[in-house]
Amino acid sequence: MFPETRNFSAGVVHRYSYRRIWVSEKAGKVVGILDMYPYKDQKIIDIVLRHDYAKTGLPISTVIFSDQEAWPHEWYIDALAVDPDHWGEKIASHLLDEAEVVATKQGYHILSLNVDQENPRAQRLYEQKGYQTEKTMTIGDRTYDHMIKRI
């Protein structure tokens, strides 16, 4: 049986807001997370962070995320992580299934993600789930495969 998966709500601008994160729990402990949002939110999801820049000494004009990660008409999976103590329990697979459900409910027919080329384990999982490499791109100083799945 899979752990419980739930989201707390939807609609806040922040990239890592609890409203954009789905969690997988076992015995009351978070064992996996999925962070995702629609392409159309890509340019606005970090605006709210600017309010906290002053606390760290950053000018409000600082751009933290400048690389494009998602493309038009994609529902983008920004982060997927599973507690290493729970690897092999199909938690990531279950969260990816949840991404399909959410994206479909929001009217999207393409899921996308970027996988570091130095992470073959994740690459295999995504391929097993039906994702295909669409292009290679650089984000920051790393090379990623941009993978999509039509749903």
PDB file of C-alpha atoms in Angstrom, residues 8-148:
ATOM      1  CA  PHE A   8      -2.573  21.477   1.401  1.00  0.00           C
ATOM      2  CA  SER A   9      -4.182  23.848  -1.120  1.00  0.00           C
ATOM      3  CA  ALA A  10      -3.341  25.603  -4.382  1.00  0.00           C
ATOM      4  CA  GLY A  11      -2.750  29.080  -5.681  1.00  0.00           C
ATOM      5  CA  VAL A  12       0.043  30.815  -3.764  1.00  0.00           C
ATOM      6  CA  VAL A  13       2.824  32.451  -5.762  1.00  0.00           C
ATOM      7  CA  HIS A  14       5.858  31.089  -3.865  1.00  0.00           C
ATOM      8  CA  ARG A  15       7.831  28.326  -5.649  1.00  0.00           C
ATOM      9  CA  TYR A  16       8.215  26.232  -2.501  1.00  0.00           C
ATOM     10  CA  SER A  17       4.973  27.162  -0.815  1.00  0.00           C
ATOM     11  CA  TYR A  18       3.136  24.400   0.982  1.00  0.00           C
ATOM     12  CA  ARG A  19       0.385  25.132  -1.519  1.00  0.00           C
ATOM     13  CA  ARG A  20       2.533  23.831  -4.384  1.00  0.00           C
ATOM     14  CA  ILE A  21       3.844  20.775  -2.585  1.00  0.00           C
ATOM     15  CA  TRP A  22       2.285  17.346  -2.361  1.00  0.00           C
ATOM     16  CA  VAL A  23       3.613  15.003   0.289  1.00  0.00           C
ATOM     17  CA  SER A  24       3.667  11.283   0.797  1.00  0.00           C
ATOM     18  CA  GLU A  25       3.387  10.223   4.423  1.00  0.00           C
ATOM     19  CA  LYS A  26       3.932   6.996   6.314  1.00  0.00           C
ATOM     20  CA  ALA A  27       3.006   6.734   9.970  1.00  0.00           C
ATOM     21  CA  GLY A  28       2.724  10.519  10.200  1.00  0.00           C
ATOM     22  CA  LYS A  29       6.201  11.112   8.754  1.00  0.00           C
ATOM     23  CA  VAL A  30       6.814  12.792   5.395  1.00  0.00           C
ATOM     24  CA  VAL A  31       8.700  10.292   3.232  1.00  0.00           C
ATOM     25  CA  GLY A  32       8.407  12.022  -0.144  1.00  0.00           C
ATOM     26  CA  ILE A  33       7.641  15.412  -1.661  1.00  0.00           C
ATOM     27  CA  LEU A  34       6.543  16.657  -5.050  1.00  0.00           C
ATOM     28  CA  ASP A  35       6.688  20.352  -5.980  1.00  0.00           C
ATOM     29  CA  MET A  36       4.928  21.359  -9.200  1.00  0.00           C
ATOM     30  CA  TYR A  37       3.166  24.175 -10.984  1.00  0.00           C
ATOM     31  CA  PRO A  38       1.878  25.217 -14.421  1.00  0.00           C
ATOM     32  CA  TYR A  39       4.157  26.851 -16.977  1.00  0.00           C
ATOM     33  CA  LYS A  40       2.133  30.063 -16.815  1.00  0.00           C
ATOM     34  CA  ASP A  41       3.231  30.567 -13.181  1.00  0.00           C
ATOM     35  CA  GLN A  42       6.945  30.271 -13.941  1.00  0.00           C
ATOM     36  CA  LYS A  43       7.554  34.027 -14.161  1.00  0.00           C
ATOM     37  CA  ILE A  44       5.621  34.926 -11.013  1.00  0.00           C
ATOM     38  CA  ILE A  45       6.348  32.123  -8.552  1.00  0.00           C
ATOM     39  CA  ASP A  46       9.360  33.798  -6.958  1.00  0.00           C
ATOM     40  CA  ILE A  47       8.067  37.364  -6.655  1.00  0.00           C
ATOM     41  CA  VAL A  48       6.920  36.832  -3.076  1.00  0.00           C
ATOM     42  CA  LEU A  49      10.476  35.851  -2.096  1.00  0.00           C
ATOM     43  CA  ARG A  50      11.631  39.411  -2.751  1.00  0.00           C
ATOM     44  CA  HIS A  51       9.989  40.504   0.494  1.00  0.00           C
ATOM     45  CA  ASP A  52      12.593  38.473   2.358  1.00  0.00           C
ATOM     46  CA  TYR A  53      15.644  39.648   0.406  1.00  0.00           C
ATOM     47  CA  ALA A  54      16.378  42.467   2.854  1.00  0.00           C
ATOM     48  CA  LYS A  55      16.713  39.929   5.685  1.00  0.00           C
ATOM     49  CA  THR A  56      19.657  38.411   3.843  1.00  0.00           C
ATOM     50  CA  GLY A  57      21.144  41.657   2.568  1.00  0.00           C
ATOM     51  CA  LEU A  58      20.104  41.098  -1.050  1.00  0.00           C
ATOM     52  CA  PRO A  59      18.847  44.011  -3.133  1.00  0.00           C
ATOM     53  CA  ILE A  60      15.194  43.640  -4.127  1.00  0.00           C
ATOM     54  CA  SER A  61      16.260  43.614  -7.807  1.00  0.00           C
ATOM     55  CA  THR A  62      18.219  40.354  -7.320  1.00  0.00           C
ATOM     56  CA  VAL A  63      17.209  37.585  -9.711  1.00  0.00           C
ATOM     57  CA  ILE A  64      17.700  34.156  -8.134  1.00  0.00           C
ATOM     58  CA  PHE A  65      16.100  31.932 -10.777  1.00  0.00           C
ATOM     59  CA  SER A  66      16.654  33.287 -14.284  1.00  0.00           C
ATOM     60  CA  ASP A  67      16.811  30.087 -16.342  1.00  0.00           C
ATOM     61  CA  GLN A  68      13.664  28.907 -18.084  1.00  0.00           C
ATOM     62  CA  GLU A  69      12.738  25.462 -16.806  1.00  0.00           C
ATOM     63  CA  ALA A  70       9.316  24.822 -18.332  1.00  0.00           C
ATOM     64  CA  TRP A  71       7.806  25.529 -21.745  1.00  0.00           C
ATOM     65  CA  PRO A  72       4.327  26.588 -22.914  1.00  0.00           C
ATOM     66  CA  HIS A  73       1.480  24.182 -22.171  1.00  0.00           C
ATOM     67  CA  GLU A  74       3.531  22.132 -19.666  1.00  0.00           C
ATOM     68  CA  TRP A  75       2.679  21.231 -16.095  1.00  0.00           C
ATOM     69  CA  TYR A  76       6.148  21.376 -14.551  1.00  0.00           C
ATOM     70  CA  ILE A  77       7.543  19.101 -11.844  1.00  0.00           C
ATOM     71  CA  ASP A  78      10.076  21.318 -10.089  1.00  0.00           C
ATOM     72  CA  ALA A  79      11.201  18.886  -7.409  1.00  0.00           C
ATOM     73  CA  LEU A  80      10.679  15.249  -6.477  1.00  0.00           C
ATOM     74  CA  ALA A  81      12.433  13.780  -3.456  1.00  0.00           C
ATOM     75  CA  VAL A  82      12.102  10.646  -1.350  1.00  0.00           C
ATOM     76  CA  ASP A  83      13.717   9.950   2.014  1.00  0.00           C
ATOM     77  CA  PRO A  84      16.591   7.527   1.250  1.00  0.00           C
ATOM     78  CA  ASP A  85      15.319   5.239   4.020  1.00  0.00           C
ATOM     79  CA  HIS A  86      12.262   4.691   1.804  1.00  0.00           C
ATOM     80  CA  TRP A  87      13.897   4.265  -1.590  1.00  0.00           C
ATOM     81  CA  GLY A  88      12.577   1.262  -3.475  1.00  0.00           C
ATOM     82  CA  GLU A  89       9.069   1.580  -1.997  1.00  0.00           C
ATOM     83  CA  LYS A  90       7.620   3.159  -5.175  1.00  0.00           C
ATOM     84  CA  ILE A  91       6.934   6.456  -3.420  1.00  0.00           C
ATOM     85  CA  ALA A  92       8.414   8.525  -6.272  1.00  0.00           C
ATOM     86  CA  SER A  93       6.361   6.525  -8.760  1.00  0.00           C
ATOM     87  CA  HIS A  94       3.216   7.148  -6.738  1.00  0.00           C
ATOM     88  CA  LEU A  95       3.945  10.892  -6.565  1.00  0.00           C
ATOM     89  CA  LEU A  96       4.481  10.997 -10.330  1.00  0.00           C
ATOM     90  CA  ASP A  97       1.088   9.323 -10.755  1.00  0.00           C
ATOM     91  CA  GLU A  98      -0.394  12.055  -8.560  1.00  0.00           C
ATOM     92  CA  ALA A  99       1.220  14.682 -10.815  1.00  0.00           C
ATOM     93  CA  GLU A 100      -0.708  13.238 -13.762  1.00  0.00           C
ATOM     94  CA  VAL A 101      -3.989  13.457 -11.872  1.00  0.00           C
ATOM     95  CA  VAL A 102      -3.395  17.060 -10.804  1.00  0.00           C
ATOM     96  CA  ALA A 103      -2.179  18.211 -14.228  1.00  0.00           C
ATOM     97  CA  THR A 104      -5.149  16.592 -15.956  1.00  0.00           C
ATOM     98  CA  LYS A 105      -7.589  18.236 -13.531  1.00  0.00           C
ATOM     99  CA  GLN A 106      -5.969  21.583 -14.368  1.00  0.00           C
ATOM    100  CA  GLY A 107      -6.409  20.970 -18.110  1.00  0.00           C
ATOM    101  CA  TYR A 108      -2.792  20.125 -18.953  1.00  0.00           C
ATOM    102  CA  HIS A 109      -1.789  17.315 -21.300  1.00  0.00           C
ATOM    103  CA  ILE A 110       1.989  17.533 -20.950  1.00  0.00           C
ATOM    104  CA  LEU A 111       4.000  16.904 -17.800  1.00  0.00           C
ATOM    105  CA  SER A 112       7.615  18.042 -17.799  1.00  0.00           C
ATOM    106  CA  LEU A 113      10.675  17.918 -15.596  1.00  0.00           C
ATOM    107  CA  ASN A 114      14.406  18.447 -15.806  1.00  0.00           C
ATOM    108  CA  VAL A 115      16.708  15.671 -14.700  1.00  0.00           C
ATOM    109  CA  ASP A 116      20.392  16.203 -14.032  1.00  0.00           C
ATOM    110  CA  GLN A 117      22.417  14.168 -16.513  1.00  0.00           C
ATOM    111  CA  GLU A 118      24.506  12.980 -13.573  1.00  0.00           C
ATOM    112  CA  ASN A 119      21.463  11.306 -11.995  1.00  0.00           C
ATOM    113  CA  PRO A 120      20.920   8.101 -14.017  1.00  0.00           C
ATOM    114  CA  ARG A 121      18.776   6.542 -11.284  1.00  0.00           C
ATOM    115  CA  ALA A 122      16.177   9.293 -11.633  1.00  0.00           C
ATOM    116  CA  GLN A 123      16.476   9.184 -15.423  1.00  0.00           C
ATOM    117  CA  ARG A 124      15.569   5.456 -15.385  1.00  0.00           C
ATOM    118  CA  LEU A 125      12.537   6.100 -13.176  1.00  0.00           C
ATOM    119  CA  TYR A 126      11.226   8.814 -15.482  1.00  0.00           C
ATOM    120  CA  GLU A 127      11.753   6.667 -18.562  1.00  0.00           C
ATOM    121  CA  GLN A 128       9.906   3.777 -16.871  1.00  0.00           C
ATOM    122  CA  LYS A 129       7.022   6.179 -16.178  1.00  0.00           C
ATOM    123  CA  GLY A 130       6.856   7.156 -19.860  1.00  0.00           C
ATOM    124  CA  TYR A 131       8.862  10.389 -19.937  1.00  0.00           C
ATOM    125  CA  GLN A 132      11.001  11.075 -22.994  1.00  0.00           C
ATOM    126  CA  THR A 133      13.895  13.470 -23.405  1.00  0.00           C
ATOM    127  CA  GLU A 134      12.775  16.437 -25.470  1.00  0.00           C
ATOM    128  CA  LYS A 135      15.968  18.516 -25.303  1.00  0.00           C
ATOM    129  CA  THR A 136      19.127  19.111 -23.302  1.00  0.00           C
ATOM    130  CA  MET A 137      19.543  22.373 -21.436  1.00  0.00           C
ATOM    131  CA  THR A 138      21.771  24.149 -18.974  1.00  0.00           C
ATOM    132  CA  ILE A 139      20.315  25.467 -15.746  1.00  0.00           C
ATOM    133  CA  GLY A 140      22.841  27.316 -13.640  1.00  0.00           C
ATOM    134  CA  ASP A 141      26.055  25.403 -14.204  1.00  0.00           C
ATOM    135  CA  ARG A 142      24.511  21.932 -14.674  1.00  0.00           C
ATOM    136  CA  THR A 143      23.316  20.050 -17.752  1.00  0.00           C
ATOM    137  CA  TYR A 144      19.815  18.609 -17.664  1.00  0.00           C
ATOM    138  CA  ASP A 145      17.588  16.561 -19.904  1.00  0.00           C
ATOM    139  CA  HIS A 146      14.192  18.219 -20.287  1.00  0.00           C
ATOM    140  CA  MET A 147      11.763  15.305 -20.260  1.00  0.00           C
ATOM    141  CA  ILE A 148       8.076  15.311 -21.082  1.00  0.00           C
TER     142      ILE A 148
END
